[in-house]
Amino acid sequence: KNQVEQSPQSLIILEGKNCTLQCNYTVSPFSNLRWYKQDTGRGPVSLTIMTFSENTKSNGRYTATLDADTKQSSLHITASQLSDSASYICVVSVDSSGTDKLIFGTGTRLQVFP
Amino acid sequence: DGGITQSPKYLFRKEGQNVTLSCEQNLNHDAMYWYRQDPGQGLRLIYYSQIVNDFQKGDIAEGYSVSREKKESFPLTVTSAQKNPTAFYLCASSIIGGRPYEQYFGPGTRLTVT
């Protein structure tokens, strides 16, 4: 069964601190892995997309890593800001008849306090 | 939220009534998708369409219907047959080809059925 699991479920950090969110997946055949940021009551916004051959990708203060051998990914947030408070969703794409079918994790809810 | 609009943002209906959620995009994307988001669960695919006048069922299509009469529009009808319609509904769109291709999400419609 294709699954994406994220940890922790929720996280509280102080402004300016770093944090790392984890994603483990059991998906086959793997196509690519994405991280989305979702503010409360809004649609998800893409942060990164990584294919099988990429093991790290950055988008400003966000850095995603991918270990395709262990089927793990992480999202590292540097120097957190209050605006980073959101849910972060790991999404793995399955190659389905030539198109991408997305398998969504349940997300990590991050709260950044001053 | 890109060039995807969903309306209304909040929708309230009585049990037994059908309701239609609007989704419009001006990104010239061929593919459009409907997802449902429930607390503590990952997004689940309801329907998707890759071309006008054609659409496919996703993982949880029962109790829903869609149409794709124009490239820009992909309305979702939640019928009275849907047992648990209260949820946050998200529309997305993407190009087709040149994988991986980004899915852009709209701002969502929160439907409450009582």
XYZ file of N, CA and C in Angstrom:
684
model
N 0.837 -1.185 0.000
C 0.000 0.000 0.000
C 0.882 1.249 0.000
N 0.589 2.192 -0.897
C 1.359 3.438 -0.961
C 1.036 4.320 0.240
N 2.080 4.682 0.987
C 1.875 5.493 2.184
C 2.964 6.529 2.338
N 2.582 7.657 2.928
C 3.532 8.714 3.260
C 3.291 9.085 4.719
N 4.328 8.975 5.522
C 4.196 9.268 6.960
C 5.117 10.421 7.328
N 4.588 11.331 8.119
C 5.360 12.500 8.510
C 5.491 12.571 10.020
N 6.620 13.112 10.447
C 6.835 13.326 11.879
C 7.668 14.586 12.087
N 7.482 15.278 13.219
C 6.410 15.032 14.173
C 5.062 15.510 13.633
N 3.986 15.217 14.339
C 2.671 15.719 13.938
C 2.602 17.218 14.113
N 3.204 17.695 15.195
C 3.222 19.128 15.446
C 4.532 19.511 16.116
N 4.882 20.780 15.990
C 6.173 21.256 16.465
C 6.041 22.732 16.835
N 6.592 23.084 17.976
C 6.618 24.486 18.409
C 8.076 24.912 18.555
N 8.439 26.015 17.910
C 9.809 26.524 18.042
C 9.766 28.028 18.245
N 10.891 28.573 18.702
C 10.996 30.011 18.868
C 11.534 30.643 17.591
N 11.085 31.834 17.331
C 11.534 32.598 16.173
C 13.066 32.654 16.135
N 13.606 32.415 14.940
C 15.056 32.459 14.772
C 15.728 31.098 14.856
N 15.026 30.121 15.431
C 15.590 28.780 15.548
C 15.400 27.988 14.257
N 16.203 26.934 14.119
C 16.077 26.023 12.985
C 15.216 24.827 13.375
N 14.677 24.139 12.374
C 13.959 22.900 12.657
C 14.010 21.991 11.439
N 13.769 20.708 11.688
C 13.773 19.715 10.616
C 12.530 18.844 10.717
N 11.840 18.708 9.619
C 10.642 17.881 9.542
C 10.973 16.624 8.742
N 10.362 15.496 9.135
C 10.705 14.221 8.520
C 9.556 13.637 7.714
N 9.925 12.868 6.695
C 8.942 12.196 5.839
C 9.490 10.843 5.435
N 8.731 9.781 5.713
C 9.079 8.434 5.270
C 7.989 7.952 4.319
N 8.375 7.241 3.299
C 7.363 6.806 2.336
C 7.591 5.368 1.899
N 6.492 4.724 1.573
C 6.524 3.414 0.934
C 5.638 3.554 -0.291
N 6.266 3.881 -1.400
C 5.564 4.190 -2.634
C 6.297 3.538 -3.794
N 5.537 2.943 -4.685
C 6.145 2.328 -5.852
C 5.159 2.349 -7.024
N 5.623 2.651 -8.216
C 6.965 3.133 -8.556
C 7.095 4.629 -8.273
N 8.184 5.000 -7.645
C 8.449 6.385 -7.248
C 8.697 7.247 -8.480
N 8.097 8.435 -8.473
C 8.334 9.382 -9.549
C 9.070 10.622 -9.024
N 8.512 11.282 -8.017
C 9.174 12.453 -7.450
C 8.581 12.734 -6.065
N 9.242 13.614 -5.304
C 8.784 13.955 -3.957
C 8.690 15.467 -3.852
N 7.603 15.923 -3.235
C 7.329 17.357 -3.127
C 7.091 17.735 -1.672
N 7.415 18.937 -1.354
C 7.042 19.538 -0.076
C 6.168 20.761 -0.372
N 5.044 20.824 0.357
C 4.135 21.948 0.241
C 4.000 22.631 1.599
N 3.742 23.939 1.570
C 3.391 24.704 2.761
C 1.919 25.090 2.644
N 1.163 24.833 3.729
C -0.248 25.190 3.713
C -0.585 26.042 4.928
N -0.921 27.291 4.679
C -1.414 28.153 5.751
C -2.840 27.729 6.094
N -3.234 27.983 7.330
C -4.556 27.571 7.797
C -5.647 28.149 6.903
N -6.532 27.296 6.413
C -7.648 27.744 5.605
C -7.290 28.157 4.191
N -6.076 27.810 3.745
C -5.646 28.181 2.397
C -5.215 26.929 1.626
N -4.970 27.102 0.329
C -4.478 25.987 -0.461
C -2.978 25.794 -0.283
N -2.476 24.580 -0.495
C -1.029 24.329 -0.385
C -0.257 25.080 -1.459
N 0.953 25.469 -1.091
C 1.869 26.143 -2.021
C 3.152 25.333 -2.096
N 3.634 25.083 -3.303
C 4.809 24.240 -3.483
C 6.080 24.906 -2.975
N 6.903 24.128 -2.289
C 8.224 24.590 -1.841
C 9.325 23.984 -2.715
N 9.296 22.664 -2.878
C 10.312 21.986 -3.690
C 9.713 20.750 -4.353
N 10.322 20.360 -5.448
C 10.045 19.067 -6.091
C 11.392 18.417 -6.366
N 11.541 17.151 -5.970
C 12.801 16.439 -6.214
C 12.533 15.136 -6.934
N 13.324 14.875 -7.965
C 13.232 13.603 -8.649
C 14.193 12.607 -8.006
N 14.185 11.400 -8.527
C 14.979 10.306 -7.958
C 16.458 10.650 -7.880
N 16.949 11.397 -8.852
C 18.390 11.658 -8.940
C 18.845 12.842 -8.094
N 17.909 13.584 -7.520
C 18.265 14.754 -6.713
C 18.244 14.396 -5.245
N 19.274 14.778 -4.484
C 19.256 14.458 -3.058
C 19.166 15.695 -2.173
N 19.198 16.880 -2.765
C 18.974 18.087 -1.990
C 18.490 19.203 -2.897
N 17.613 20.033 -2.338
C 17.099 21.160 -3.108
C 16.707 22.269 -2.152
N 17.076 23.487 -2.483
C 16.799 24.611 -1.595
C 15.844 25.609 -2.231
N 15.089 26.270 -1.370
C 14.197 27.348 -1.792
C 14.248 28.382 -0.668
N 15.187 29.297 -0.776
C 15.355 30.296 0.283
C 15.813 29.634 1.567
N 15.047 29.832 2.633
C 15.419 29.251 3.930
C 14.963 27.797 4.069
N 14.343 27.261 3.051
C 13.874 25.870 3.073
C 14.839 24.992 2.278
N 15.279 23.890 2.892
C 16.138 22.929 2.204
C 15.563 21.534 2.387
N 15.279 20.873 1.274
C 14.748 19.521 1.316
C 15.838 18.543 0.924
N 15.831 17.383 1.568
C 16.763 16.314 1.208
C 15.961 15.076 0.862
N 16.551 14.227 0.043
C 15.892 12.986 -0.351
C 16.913 11.865 -0.350
N 16.601 10.786 0.353
C 17.406 9.571 0.324
C 16.514 8.489 -0.265
N 16.691 8.226 -1.551
C 15.826 7.269 -2.236
C 16.088 5.829 -1.793
N 17.266 5.587 -1.261
C 17.576 4.224 -0.794
C 16.796 3.880 0.463
N 16.759 4.819 1.406
C 16.031 4.577 2.657
C 14.603 5.076 2.585
N 14.245 5.721 1.483
C 12.887 6.252 1.274
C 12.529 7.248 2.372
N 13.443 8.185 2.560
C 13.228 9.221 3.563
C 13.526 10.590 2.953
N 12.795 11.578 3.442
C 13.044 12.958 3.060
C 12.945 13.817 4.307
N 13.625 14.949 4.254
C 13.506 15.906 5.352
C 13.379 17.309 4.778
N 12.744 18.174 5.557
C 12.648 19.587 5.196
C 13.248 20.375 6.348
N 14.319 21.104 6.064
C 15.001 21.895 7.073
C 14.659 23.363 6.872
N 14.218 23.990 7.958
C 13.890 25.416 7.914
C 14.929 26.161 8.751
N 15.579 27.114 8.141
C 16.646 27.867 8.799
C 16.126 29.223 9.265
N 16.561 29.616 10.437
C 16.239 30.950 10.966
C 14.752 31.233 10.844
N 13.960 30.455 11.538
C 12.503 30.503 11.373
C 11.931 31.903 11.620
N 10.832 32.165 10.930
C 10.110 33.426 11.079
C 8.670 33.125 11.478
N 8.005 34.125 12.019
C 6.615 33.928 12.435
C 5.752 33.455 11.267
N 6.080 33.920 10.067
C 5.303 33.553 8.883
C 5.511 32.093 8.455
N 6.459 31.427 9.082
C 6.647 29.997 8.790
C 5.604 29.135 9.476
N 4.834 29.713 10.376
C 3.774 28.964 11.050
C 2.759 28.487 10.019
N 2.653 27.172 9.864
C 1.819 26.575 8.827
C 1.906 25.067 8.962
N 1.172 24.363 8.112
C 1.352 22.914 7.983
C 2.249 22.638 6.791
N 3.150 21.683 6.949
C 4.076 21.311 5.877
C 3.759 19.883 5.462
N 3.441 19.732 4.194
C 2.943 18.462 3.687
C 3.959 17.839 2.742
N 4.285 16.596 3.006
C 5.165 15.810 2.133
C 4.267 15.044 1.152
N 4.600 15.088 -0.107
C 3.785 14.453 -1.141
C 4.695 13.635 -2.056
N 4.364 12.385 -2.237
C 5.162 11.538 -3.119
C 4.324 11.188 -4.338
N 4.934 11.321 -5.504
C 4.240 11.015 -6.750
C 4.528 9.597 -7.181
N 3.481 8.900 -7.544
C 3.583 7.560 -8.088
C 3.424 7.650 -9.600
N 4.258 6.934 -10.301
C 4.136 6.887 -11.758
C 2.938 6.001 -12.093
N 1.862 6.623 -12.564
C 0.622 5.888 -12.825
C 0.222 6.076 -14.283
N 0.498 5.076 -15.097
C 0.138 5.108 -16.520
C 0.645 6.366 -17.206
N 1.856 6.727 -16.916
C 2.473 7.869 -17.567
C 2.165 9.214 -16.952
N 1.330 9.242 -15.909
C 1.080 10.509 -15.220
C 1.460 10.364 -13.753
N 1.494 11.495 -13.041
C 1.837 11.487 -11.626
C 0.571 11.383 -10.793
N 0.489 10.377 -9.948
C -0.570 10.328 -8.942
C 0.064 10.725 -7.620
N -0.542 11.692 -6.951
C 0.061 12.233 -5.730
C -0.474 11.521 -4.494
N 0.439 11.098 -3.620
C 0.104 10.504 -2.322
C 0.512 11.510 -1.262
N -0.456 11.989 -0.499
C -0.208 13.078 0.456
C 0.010 12.545 1.860
N 0.996 13.102 2.561
C 1.121 12.864 3.991
C 0.104 13.709 4.735
N 0.010 13.474 6.042
C -0.971 14.202 6.853
C -0.440 15.544 7.340
N 0.848 15.788 7.126
C 1.399 17.097 7.445
C 1.996 17.205 8.830
N 2.909 18.149 8.981
C 3.448 18.560 10.284
C 3.015 19.997 10.511
N 2.354 20.225 11.641
C 1.915 21.591 11.941
C 2.999 22.286 12.742
N 3.564 23.328 12.162
C 4.637 24.100 12.789
C 4.093 25.415 13.326
N 4.416 25.692 14.578
C 4.077 26.993 15.174
C 5.360 27.667 15.607
N 5.552 28.885 15.153
C 6.723 29.671 15.505
C 6.273 30.813 16.403
N 6.870 30.865 17.608
C 6.500 31.897 18.573
C 7.627 32.899 18.740
N 7.247 34.173 19.033
C 8.287 35.199 19.203
C 9.056 35.000 20.512
N -1.759 31.075 -4.369
C -2.970 30.554 -4.998
C -2.915 30.641 -6.512
N -1.934 31.349 -7.055
C -1.765 31.423 -8.496
C -2.982 31.954 -9.167
N -3.270 31.420 -10.384
C -4.394 31.888 -11.162
C -5.593 30.974 -11.028
N -5.793 30.411 -9.866
C -6.931 29.519 -9.645
C -7.860 30.151 -8.628
N -9.121 30.268 -8.965
C -10.104 30.825 -8.042
C -11.148 29.777 -7.721
N -11.544 29.764 -6.464
C -12.613 28.894 -6.015
C -13.651 29.750 -5.303
N -14.889 29.442 -5.549
C -15.936 30.187 -4.865
C -17.097 29.259 -4.540
N -17.801 29.565 -3.427
C -17.451 30.569 -2.442
C -16.373 30.042 -1.497
N -15.888 30.864 -0.586
C -14.886 30.407 0.376
C -15.535 29.534 1.444
N -16.748 29.918 1.858
C -17.508 29.139 2.836
C -18.889 28.841 2.241
N -19.358 27.629 2.485
C -20.648 27.215 1.938
C -21.361 26.369 2.980
N -22.623 26.711 3.205
C -23.421 25.973 4.179
C -24.641 25.412 3.468
N -24.930 24.144 3.722
C -26.078 23.499 3.084
C -26.757 22.580 4.080
N -28.024 22.346 3.802
C -28.780 21.369 4.584
C -28.557 19.989 3.988
N -28.609 19.006 4.873
C -28.468 17.613 4.431
C -29.539 17.299 3.393
N -29.152 16.543 2.353
C -30.103 16.175 1.322
C -30.082 17.076 0.104
N -29.369 18.194 0.191
C -29.300 19.134 -0.935
C -28.015 18.899 -1.719
N -28.113 19.008 -3.035
C -26.906 19.016 -3.850
C -26.290 20.414 -3.796
N -24.972 20.486 -3.943
C -24.299 21.783 -3.953
C -23.144 21.729 -4.949
N -22.947 22.833 -5.671
C -21.882 22.887 -6.677
C -20.812 23.877 -6.260
N -19.553 23.405 -6.298
C -18.400 24.233 -5.967
C -17.726 24.655 -7.279
N -17.371 25.925 -7.332
C -16.788 26.474 -8.554
C -15.264 26.442 -8.511
N -14.644 26.170 -9.665
C -13.189 26.255 -9.809
C -12.871 26.784 -11.202
N -12.151 27.884 -11.245
C -11.752 28.500 -12.520
C -10.245 28.754 -12.495
N -9.582 28.517 -13.658
C -8.157 28.810 -13.745
C -7.854 29.576 -15.046
N -6.899 30.498 -14.924
C -6.476 31.273 -16.096
C -5.017 31.005 -16.436
N -4.547 29.808 -16.067
C -3.150 29.431 -16.287
C -2.963 28.680 -17.601
N -4.043 28.462 -18.327
C -4.016 27.699 -19.586
C -3.549 26.255 -19.359
N -3.852 25.718 -18.180
C -3.481 24.351 -17.870
C -4.496 23.371 -18.448
N -3.986 22.244 -18.934
C -4.877 21.228 -19.479
C -5.548 20.405 -18.383
N -4.816 20.116 -17.318
C -5.321 19.214 -16.286
C -5.877 19.982 -15.091
N -6.982 19.481 -14.577
C -7.560 20.040 -13.362
C -7.959 18.906 -12.449
N -7.956 19.196 -11.126
C -8.150 18.166 -10.100
C -9.049 18.704 -8.980
N -9.766 17.786 -8.343
C -10.472 18.105 -7.111
C -9.999 17.180 -6.007
N -9.673 17.791 -4.860
C -9.251 17.051 -3.678
C -10.160 17.396 -2.508
N -10.177 16.497 -1.567
C -10.894 16.726 -0.315
C -9.877 16.612 0.823
N -9.981 17.531 1.785
C -9.089 17.517 2.942
C -9.912 17.452 4.225
N -9.630 16.447 5.043
C -10.285 16.288 6.343
C -9.232 16.372 7.438
N -9.629 16.817 8.624
C -8.652 16.944 9.724
C -7.931 15.632 9.983
N -6.604 15.702 10.095
C -5.820 14.522 10.423
C -5.608 13.565 9.260
N -6.064 13.941 8.074
C -5.878 13.083 6.898
C -5.187 13.848 5.789
N -4.496 13.113 4.945
C -3.907 13.734 3.762
C -4.973 14.039 2.730
N -4.638 14.905 1.792
C -5.565 15.208 0.706
C -5.889 13.939 -0.074
N -7.151 13.825 -0.469
C -7.576 12.667 -1.264
C -8.205 13.135 -2.570
N -7.865 12.442 -3.654
C -8.292 12.837 -4.989
C -9.725 12.376 -5.250
N -10.566 13.314 -5.688
C -11.967 12.998 -5.978
C -12.146 12.708 -7.472
N -11.811 13.664 -8.294
C -11.887 13.551 -9.750
C -10.745 14.336 -10.365
N -10.383 13.974 -11.592
C -9.457 14.788 -12.345
C -9.810 14.750 -13.824
N -9.331 15.763 -14.538
C -9.623 15.888 -15.966
C -8.364 16.363 -16.675
N -8.053 15.725 -17.780
C -6.865 16.107 -18.530
C -7.210 16.797 -19.848
N -8.497 16.793 -20.189
C -8.912 17.397 -21.439
C -10.395 17.746 -21.336
N -10.807 18.729 -22.109
C -12.209 19.143 -22.084
C -13.110 17.960 -22.456
N -14.240 17.878 -21.754
C -15.255 16.846 -21.982
C -14.797 15.438 -21.622
N -13.751 15.339 -20.807
C -13.290 14.040 -20.332
C -12.807 14.176 -18.901
N -13.113 13.199 -18.044
C -12.646 13.221 -16.673
C -12.614 11.787 -16.139
N -11.814 11.586 -15.089
C -11.655 10.265 -14.493
C -11.910 10.331 -12.992
N -12.401 9.221 -12.456
C -12.613 9.132 -11.015
C -11.273 9.013 -10.302
N -11.224 9.648 -9.138
C -10.085 9.480 -8.267
C -10.376 8.394 -7.247
N -9.780 8.542 -6.058
C -9.897 7.506 -5.032
C -11.235 7.532 -4.285
N -11.903 8.682 -4.266
C -13.117 8.805 -3.454
C -14.224 9.504 -4.235
N -14.552 9.020 -5.429
C -15.500 9.715 -6.318
C -16.970 9.510 -5.932
N -17.259 8.538 -5.106
C -18.663 8.229 -4.812
C -19.358 9.409 -4.149
N -20.523 9.782 -4.705
C -21.280 10.893 -4.139
C -20.905 12.247 -4.721
N -20.000 12.255 -5.691
C -19.565 13.490 -6.354
C -19.761 13.371 -7.855
N -19.912 14.516 -8.529
C -19.920 14.541 -9.985
C -19.216 15.803 -10.451
N -18.675 15.747 -11.668
C -17.956 16.889 -12.236
C -18.346 17.051 -13.698
N -17.950 18.193 -14.258
C -18.066 18.429 -15.691
C -16.863 19.241 -16.127
N -16.512 19.136 -17.410
C -15.401 19.931 -17.941
C -15.804 20.380 -19.341
N -16.665 21.378 -19.375
C -17.160 21.896 -20.646
C -16.222 22.940 -21.242
N -15.432 23.570 -20.395
C -14.449 24.559 -20.840
C -13.111 24.241 -20.199
N -12.037 24.584 -20.873
C -10.698 24.312 -20.345
C -10.478 25.019 -19.017
N -11.086 26.206 -18.855
C -10.826 27.028 -17.678
C -11.628 26.611 -16.455
N -12.652 25.780 -16.617
C -13.600 25.558 -15.545
C -13.794 24.077 -15.242
N -13.896 23.754 -13.957
C -14.040 22.352 -13.544
C -14.908 22.315 -12.275
N -16.206 22.519 -12.390
C -17.073 22.544 -11.205
C -17.299 21.153 -10.620
N -17.424 21.118 -9.308
C -17.660 19.881 -8.561
C -19.024 19.955 -7.897
N -19.862 18.941 -8.121
C -21.155 18.865 -7.439
C -21.084 17.799 -6.347
N -21.404 18.205 -5.138
C -21.499 17.289 -4.010
C -22.961 16.892 -3.907
N -23.255 15.647 -4.167
C -24.652 15.221 -4.200
C -25.113 14.745 -2.817
N -26.403 14.530 -2.704
C -26.962 14.063 -1.438
C -26.520 12.632 -1.133
N -25.929 11.952 -2.115
C -25.455 10.581 -1.901
C -24.122 10.528 -1.156
N -23.458 11.675 -1.042
C -22.168 11.717 -0.328
C -22.474 11.687 1.164
N -21.985 10.660 1.846
C -22.379 10.432 3.238
C -21.782 11.445 4.211
N -20.581 11.889 3.976
C -19.919 12.835 4.886
C -19.371 14.015 4.087
N -20.219 14.910 3.635
C -19.772 15.962 2.727
C -19.034 17.118 3.386
N -19.162 17.263 4.682
C -18.502 18.383 5.359
C -16.991 18.197 5.279
N -16.296 19.137 4.640
C -14.851 19.028 4.439
C -14.346 20.306 3.784
N -13.030 20.375 3.622
C -12.369 21.465 2.908
C -12.031 20.930 1.520
N -12.544 21.606 0.472
C -12.359 21.130 -0.888
C -11.362 22.012 -1.622
N -10.402 21.366 -2.262
C -9.336 22.075 -2.964
C -9.324 21.683 -4.432
N -9.233 22.681 -5.276
C -9.105 22.493 -6.712
C -7.651 22.770 -7.091
N -7.131 22.059 -8.069
C -5.763 22.279 -8.522
C -5.710 22.143 -10.034
N -4.623 22.649 -10.616
C -4.432 22.500 -12.056
C -2.957 22.303 -12.359
N -2.673 21.745 -13.529
C -1.288 21.533 -13.929
C -1.212 21.420 -15.447
N 0.010 21.560 -15.954
C 0.234 21.224 -17.355
C 0.289 19.699 -17.462
N 0.348 19.203 -18.671
C 0.562 17.767 -18.895
C 1.820 17.630 -19.725
N 2.696 16.705 -19.317
C 3.939 16.512 -20.060
C 5.081 17.245 -19.394
N 6.324 16.780 -19.649
C 7.496 17.432 -19.066
C 7.568 17.226 -17.572
N 7.370 15.983 -17.141
C 7.337 15.675 -15.722
C 8.675 15.956 -15.059
N 8.733 16.313 -13.738
C 7.541 16.492 -12.898
C 6.847 17.819 -13.159
N 5.543 17.817 -13.149
C 4.839 19.059 -13.380
C 4.134 19.493 -12.114
N 4.212 20.781 -11.876
C 3.694 21.346 -10.658
C 2.182 21.357 -10.663
N 1.583 21.058 -9.506
C 0.147 21.253 -9.334
C -0.056 22.522 -8.518
N -0.827 23.427 -9.059
C -1.124 24.688 -8.396
C -2.516 24.596 -7.780
N -2.605 24.959 -6.508
C -3.863 24.819 -5.784
C -4.591 26.148 -5.663
N -5.923 26.062 -5.640
C -6.745 27.217 -5.348
C -6.837 27.435 -3.851
N -7.580 28.471 -3.417
C -7.665 28.815 -2.000
C -8.601 27.917 -1.206
N -9.407 27.094 -1.880
C -10.270 26.158 -1.175
C -11.662 26.677 -0.885
N -12.590 25.745 -0.723
C -13.958 26.028 -0.275
C -14.249 25.127 0.911
N -14.667 25.748 2.013
C -15.040 24.950 3.192
C -16.547 24.739 3.153
N -16.950 23.487 3.000
C -18.365 23.119 2.929
C -18.805 22.530 4.260
N -19.890 23.058 4.778
C -20.482 22.524 6.004
C -21.915 22.107 5.706
N -22.218 20.858 5.963
C -23.570 20.339 5.744
C -24.164 19.927 7.083
N -25.349 20.461 7.386
C -25.983 20.162 8.685
C -27.362 19.539 8.494
